PDB file of C-alpha atoms in Angstrom:
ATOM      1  CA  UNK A   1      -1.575  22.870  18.797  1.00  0.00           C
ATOM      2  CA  UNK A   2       1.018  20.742  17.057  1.00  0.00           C
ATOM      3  CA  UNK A   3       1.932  21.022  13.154  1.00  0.00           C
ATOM      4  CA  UNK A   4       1.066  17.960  11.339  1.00  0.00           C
ATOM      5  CA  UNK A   5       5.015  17.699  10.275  1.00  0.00           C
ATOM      6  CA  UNK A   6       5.504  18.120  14.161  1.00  0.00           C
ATOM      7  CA  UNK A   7       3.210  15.266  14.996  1.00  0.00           C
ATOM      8  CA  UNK A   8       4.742  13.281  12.380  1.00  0.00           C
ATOM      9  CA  UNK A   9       8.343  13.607  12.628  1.00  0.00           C
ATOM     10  CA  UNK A  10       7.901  13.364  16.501  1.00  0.00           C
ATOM     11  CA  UNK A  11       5.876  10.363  16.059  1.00  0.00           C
ATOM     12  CA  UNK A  12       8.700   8.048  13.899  1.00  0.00           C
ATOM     13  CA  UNK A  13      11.192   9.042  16.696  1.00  0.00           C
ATOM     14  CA  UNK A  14       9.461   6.309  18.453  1.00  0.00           C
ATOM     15  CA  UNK A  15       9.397   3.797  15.973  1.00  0.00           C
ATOM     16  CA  UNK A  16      10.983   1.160  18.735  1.00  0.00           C
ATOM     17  CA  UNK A  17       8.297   2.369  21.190  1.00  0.00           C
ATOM     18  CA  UNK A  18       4.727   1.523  19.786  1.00  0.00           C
ATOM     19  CA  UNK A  19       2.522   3.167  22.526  1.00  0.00           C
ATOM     20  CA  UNK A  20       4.155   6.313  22.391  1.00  0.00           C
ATOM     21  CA  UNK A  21       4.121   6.409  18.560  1.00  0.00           C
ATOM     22  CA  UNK A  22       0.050   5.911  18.984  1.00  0.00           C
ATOM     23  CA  UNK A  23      -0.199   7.846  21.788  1.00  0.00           C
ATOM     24  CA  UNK A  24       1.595  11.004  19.997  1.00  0.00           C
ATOM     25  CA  UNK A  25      -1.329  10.461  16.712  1.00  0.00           C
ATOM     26  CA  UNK A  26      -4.068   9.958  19.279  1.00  0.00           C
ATOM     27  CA  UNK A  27      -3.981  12.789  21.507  1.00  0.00           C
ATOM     28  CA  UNK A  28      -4.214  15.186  18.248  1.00  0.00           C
ATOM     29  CA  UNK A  29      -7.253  13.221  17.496  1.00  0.00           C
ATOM     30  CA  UNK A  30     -10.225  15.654  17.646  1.00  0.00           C
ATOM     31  CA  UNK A  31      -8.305  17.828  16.003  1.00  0.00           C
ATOM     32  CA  UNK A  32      -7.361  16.513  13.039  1.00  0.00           C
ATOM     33  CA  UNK A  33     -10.458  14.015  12.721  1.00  0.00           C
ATOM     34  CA  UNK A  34     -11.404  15.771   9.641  1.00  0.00           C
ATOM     35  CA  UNK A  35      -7.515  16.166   7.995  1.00  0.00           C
ATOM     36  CA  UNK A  36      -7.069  13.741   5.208  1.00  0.00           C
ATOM     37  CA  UNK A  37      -3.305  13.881   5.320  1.00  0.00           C
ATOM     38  CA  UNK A  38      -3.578  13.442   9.207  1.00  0.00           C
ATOM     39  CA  UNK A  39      -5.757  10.648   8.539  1.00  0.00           C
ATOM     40  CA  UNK A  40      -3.113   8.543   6.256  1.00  0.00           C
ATOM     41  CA  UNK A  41      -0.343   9.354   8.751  1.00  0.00           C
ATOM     42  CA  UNK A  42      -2.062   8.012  11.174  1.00  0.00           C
ATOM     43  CA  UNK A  43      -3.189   4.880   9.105  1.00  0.00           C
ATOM     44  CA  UNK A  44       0.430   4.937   8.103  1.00  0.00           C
ATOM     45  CA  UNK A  45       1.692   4.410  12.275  1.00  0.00           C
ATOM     46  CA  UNK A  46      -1.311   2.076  12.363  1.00  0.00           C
ATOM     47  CA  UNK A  47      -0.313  -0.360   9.569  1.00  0.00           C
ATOM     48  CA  UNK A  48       3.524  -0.132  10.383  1.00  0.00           C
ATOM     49  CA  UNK A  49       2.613  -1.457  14.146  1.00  0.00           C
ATOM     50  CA  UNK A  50       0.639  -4.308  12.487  1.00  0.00           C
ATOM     51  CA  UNK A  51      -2.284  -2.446  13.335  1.00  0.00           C
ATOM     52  CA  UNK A  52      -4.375  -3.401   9.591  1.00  0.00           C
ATOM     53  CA  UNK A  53      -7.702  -3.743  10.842  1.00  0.00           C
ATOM     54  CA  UNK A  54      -7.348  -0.122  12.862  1.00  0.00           C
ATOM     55  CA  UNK A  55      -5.431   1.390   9.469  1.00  0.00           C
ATOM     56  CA  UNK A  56      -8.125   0.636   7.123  1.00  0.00           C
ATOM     57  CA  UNK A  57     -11.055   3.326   8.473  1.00  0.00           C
ATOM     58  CA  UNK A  58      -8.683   5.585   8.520  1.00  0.00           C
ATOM     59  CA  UNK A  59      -7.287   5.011   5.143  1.00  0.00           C
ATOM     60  CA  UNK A  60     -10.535   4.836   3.562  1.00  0.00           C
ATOM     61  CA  UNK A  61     -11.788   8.327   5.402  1.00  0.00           C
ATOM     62  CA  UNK A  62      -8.281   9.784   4.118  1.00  0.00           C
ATOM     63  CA  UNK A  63      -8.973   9.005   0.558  1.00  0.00           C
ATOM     64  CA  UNK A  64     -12.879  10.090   0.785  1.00  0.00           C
ATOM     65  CA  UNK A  65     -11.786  13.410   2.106  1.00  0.00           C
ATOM     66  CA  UNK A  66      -9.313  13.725  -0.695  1.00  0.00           C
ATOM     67  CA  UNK A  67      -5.783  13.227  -1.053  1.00  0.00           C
ATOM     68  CA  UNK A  68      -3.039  14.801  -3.112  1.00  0.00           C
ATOM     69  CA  UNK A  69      -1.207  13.020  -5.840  1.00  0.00           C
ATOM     70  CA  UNK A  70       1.336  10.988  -4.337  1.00  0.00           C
ATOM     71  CA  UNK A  71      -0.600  10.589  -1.013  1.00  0.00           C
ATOM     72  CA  UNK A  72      -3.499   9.313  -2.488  1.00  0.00           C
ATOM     73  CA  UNK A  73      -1.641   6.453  -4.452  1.00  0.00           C
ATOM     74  CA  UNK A  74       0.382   5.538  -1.518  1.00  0.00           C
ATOM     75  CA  UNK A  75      -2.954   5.359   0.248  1.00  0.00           C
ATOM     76  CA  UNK A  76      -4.448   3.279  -1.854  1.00  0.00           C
ATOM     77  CA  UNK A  77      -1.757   0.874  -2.079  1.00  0.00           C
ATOM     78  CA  UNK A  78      -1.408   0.731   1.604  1.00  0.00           C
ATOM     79  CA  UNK A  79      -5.473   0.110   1.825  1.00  0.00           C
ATOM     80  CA  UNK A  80      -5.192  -2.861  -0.892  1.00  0.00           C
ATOM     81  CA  UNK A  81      -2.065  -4.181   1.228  1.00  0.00           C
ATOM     82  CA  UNK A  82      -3.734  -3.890   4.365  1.00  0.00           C
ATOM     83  CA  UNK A  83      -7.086  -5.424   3.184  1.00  0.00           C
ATOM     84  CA  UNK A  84      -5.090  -8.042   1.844  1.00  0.00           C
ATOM     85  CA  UNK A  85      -3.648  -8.945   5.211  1.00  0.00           C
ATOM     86  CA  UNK A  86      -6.719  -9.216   7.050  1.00  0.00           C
ATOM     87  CA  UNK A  87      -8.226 -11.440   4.381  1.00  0.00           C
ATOM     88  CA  UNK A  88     -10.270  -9.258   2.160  1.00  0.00           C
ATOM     89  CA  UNK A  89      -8.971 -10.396  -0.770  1.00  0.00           C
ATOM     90  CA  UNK A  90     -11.613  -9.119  -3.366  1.00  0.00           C
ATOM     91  CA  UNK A  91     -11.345  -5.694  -1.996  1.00  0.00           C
ATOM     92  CA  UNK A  92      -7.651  -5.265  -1.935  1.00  0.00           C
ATOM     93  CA  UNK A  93      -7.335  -7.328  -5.678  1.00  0.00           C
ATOM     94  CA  UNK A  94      -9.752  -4.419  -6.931  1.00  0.00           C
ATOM     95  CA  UNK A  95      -8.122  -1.766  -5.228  1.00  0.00           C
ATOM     96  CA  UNK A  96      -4.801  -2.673  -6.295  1.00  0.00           C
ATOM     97  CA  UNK A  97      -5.286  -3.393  -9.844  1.00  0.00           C
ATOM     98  CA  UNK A  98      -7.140  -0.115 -10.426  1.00  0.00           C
ATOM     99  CA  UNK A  99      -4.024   1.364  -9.176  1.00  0.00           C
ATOM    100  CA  UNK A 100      -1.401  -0.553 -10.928  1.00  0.00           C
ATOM    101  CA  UNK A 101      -3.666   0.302 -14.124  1.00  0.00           C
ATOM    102  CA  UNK A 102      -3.865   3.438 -13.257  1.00  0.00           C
ATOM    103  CA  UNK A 103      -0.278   4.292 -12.146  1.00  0.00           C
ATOM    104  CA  UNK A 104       1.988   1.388 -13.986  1.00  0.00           C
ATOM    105  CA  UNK A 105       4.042   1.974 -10.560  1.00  0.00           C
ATOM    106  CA  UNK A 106       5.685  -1.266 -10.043  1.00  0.00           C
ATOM    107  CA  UNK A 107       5.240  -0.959  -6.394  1.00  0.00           C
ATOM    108  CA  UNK A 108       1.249  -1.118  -6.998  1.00  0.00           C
ATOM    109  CA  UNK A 109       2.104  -3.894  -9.089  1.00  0.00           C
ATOM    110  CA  UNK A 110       4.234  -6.020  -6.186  1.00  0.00           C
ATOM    111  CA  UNK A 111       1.066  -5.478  -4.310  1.00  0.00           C
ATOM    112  CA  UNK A 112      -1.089  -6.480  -5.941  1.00  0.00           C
ATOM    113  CA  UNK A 113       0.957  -9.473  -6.977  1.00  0.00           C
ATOM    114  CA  UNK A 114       1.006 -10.800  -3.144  1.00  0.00           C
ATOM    115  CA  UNK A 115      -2.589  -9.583  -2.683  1.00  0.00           C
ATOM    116  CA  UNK A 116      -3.064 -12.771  -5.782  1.00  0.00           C
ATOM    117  CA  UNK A 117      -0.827 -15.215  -4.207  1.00  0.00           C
ATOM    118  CA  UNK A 118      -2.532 -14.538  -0.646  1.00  0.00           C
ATOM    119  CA  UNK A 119      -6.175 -15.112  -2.292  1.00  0.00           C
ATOM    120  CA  UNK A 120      -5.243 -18.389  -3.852  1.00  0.00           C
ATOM    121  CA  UNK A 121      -4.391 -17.168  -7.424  1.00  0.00           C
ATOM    122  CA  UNK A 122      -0.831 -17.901  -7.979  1.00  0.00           C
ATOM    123  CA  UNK A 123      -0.828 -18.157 -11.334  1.00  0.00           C
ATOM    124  CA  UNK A 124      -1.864 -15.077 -11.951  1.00  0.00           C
ATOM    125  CA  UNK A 125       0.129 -13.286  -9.756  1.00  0.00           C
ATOM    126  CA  UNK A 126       3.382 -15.055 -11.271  1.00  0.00           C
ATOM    127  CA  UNK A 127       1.840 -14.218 -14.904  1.00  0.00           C
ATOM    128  CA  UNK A 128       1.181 -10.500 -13.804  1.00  0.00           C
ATOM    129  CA  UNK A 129       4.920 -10.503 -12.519  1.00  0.00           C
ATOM    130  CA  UNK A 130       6.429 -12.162 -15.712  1.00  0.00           C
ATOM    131  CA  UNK A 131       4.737 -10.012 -17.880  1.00  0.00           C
ATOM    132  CA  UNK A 132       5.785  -6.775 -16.116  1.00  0.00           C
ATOM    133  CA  UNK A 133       9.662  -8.522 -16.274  1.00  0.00           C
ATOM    134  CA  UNK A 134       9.136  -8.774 -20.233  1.00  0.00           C
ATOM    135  CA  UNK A 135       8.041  -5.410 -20.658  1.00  0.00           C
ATOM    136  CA  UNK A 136      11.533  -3.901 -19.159  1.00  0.00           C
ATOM    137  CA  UNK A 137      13.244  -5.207 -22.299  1.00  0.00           C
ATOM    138  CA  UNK A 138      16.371  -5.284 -19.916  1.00  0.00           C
ATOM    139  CA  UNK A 139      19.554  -7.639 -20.355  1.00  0.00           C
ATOM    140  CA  UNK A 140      18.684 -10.367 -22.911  1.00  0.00           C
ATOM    141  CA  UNK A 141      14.887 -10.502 -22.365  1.00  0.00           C
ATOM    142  CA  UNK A 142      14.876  -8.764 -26.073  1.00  0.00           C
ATOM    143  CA  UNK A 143      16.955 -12.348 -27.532  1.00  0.00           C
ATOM    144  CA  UNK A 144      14.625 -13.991 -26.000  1.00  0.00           C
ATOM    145  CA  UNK A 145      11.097 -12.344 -25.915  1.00  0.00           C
ATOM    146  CA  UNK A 146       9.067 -14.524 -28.164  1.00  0.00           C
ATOM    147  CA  UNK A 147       9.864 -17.787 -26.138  1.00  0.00           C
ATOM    148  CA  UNK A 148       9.392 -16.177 -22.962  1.00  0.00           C
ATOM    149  CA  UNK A 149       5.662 -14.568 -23.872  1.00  0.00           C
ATOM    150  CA  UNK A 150       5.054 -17.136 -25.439  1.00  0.00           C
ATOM    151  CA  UNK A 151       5.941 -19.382 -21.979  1.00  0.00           C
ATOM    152  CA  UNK A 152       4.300 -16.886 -20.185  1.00  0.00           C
ATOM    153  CA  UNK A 153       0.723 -17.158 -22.262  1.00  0.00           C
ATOM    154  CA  UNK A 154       1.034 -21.115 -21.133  1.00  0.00           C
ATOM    155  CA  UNK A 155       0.138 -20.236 -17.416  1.00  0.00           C
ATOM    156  CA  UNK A 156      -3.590 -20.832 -17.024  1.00  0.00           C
TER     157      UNK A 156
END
């Protein structure tokens, strides 16, 4: 039997050939059915081919079986993204703003910003976005920071 670090580094190889890429996570299957980190990687291959609706069992199996640090964030950012994508807008917005509030990872944050825009809500997204802008204090932002929160407060 294959590594997991086998299956996976074989796997991205293929990343121009789609049904070997599956093919190389599915034969493994059965044996790795109950392998959380399997389980994203898979998910992982899944998503990347466009694959959502497939990804999203997996994902959510991955993170019930329990997920390291790192993994489990990832996983949970690629569940909210992939929910988003098939339309489950509620779902992903909850899932990605618990992890943005959790993490502060600006990554979570981009998410969950195009999970908004996707679902209708625009505004927020672009006040969620501002307001993370403001809080890098970078360039002149600190010159200008009153005007701009206060611009910012003014989307509804």
């Amino acid at each position: 039997m294959k590594s997991l670090n086998n299956i996976i580094e074989e796997a991205w190889k293929y990343q121009d050939k789609p049904e070997i890429m599956l093919k190389i996570f599915q034969e493994p299957y059965d044996d790795f059915s109950e392998n959380a980190a399997y389980l994203f990687e898979y998910a992982n291959v899944l998503d990347f081919l466009g694959k959502e609706t497939e990804a999203i069992p997996l994902y959510q199996k991955a993170i019930k079986l329990g997920l390291p640090g790192k993994m489990k964030i990832q996983a949970e950012m690629q569940l909210g993204s992939s929910l988003s994508v098939i339309g489950e807008h509620e779902s992903a917005i909850a899932i990605l703003d618990r992890v943005y509030k959790e993490t502060a990872d600006p990554a979570s944050l981009e998410f969950l910003c195009i999970a908004l825009f996707r679902s209708g809500q625009t505004n927020v997204a672009l006040k969620q976005a501002l307001n993370f802008i403001l809080s890098g204090n970078q360039g002149m932002l600190p010159e200008y920071s009153r005007a701009l929160s206060d611009y910012v407060n003014e989307i509804k």
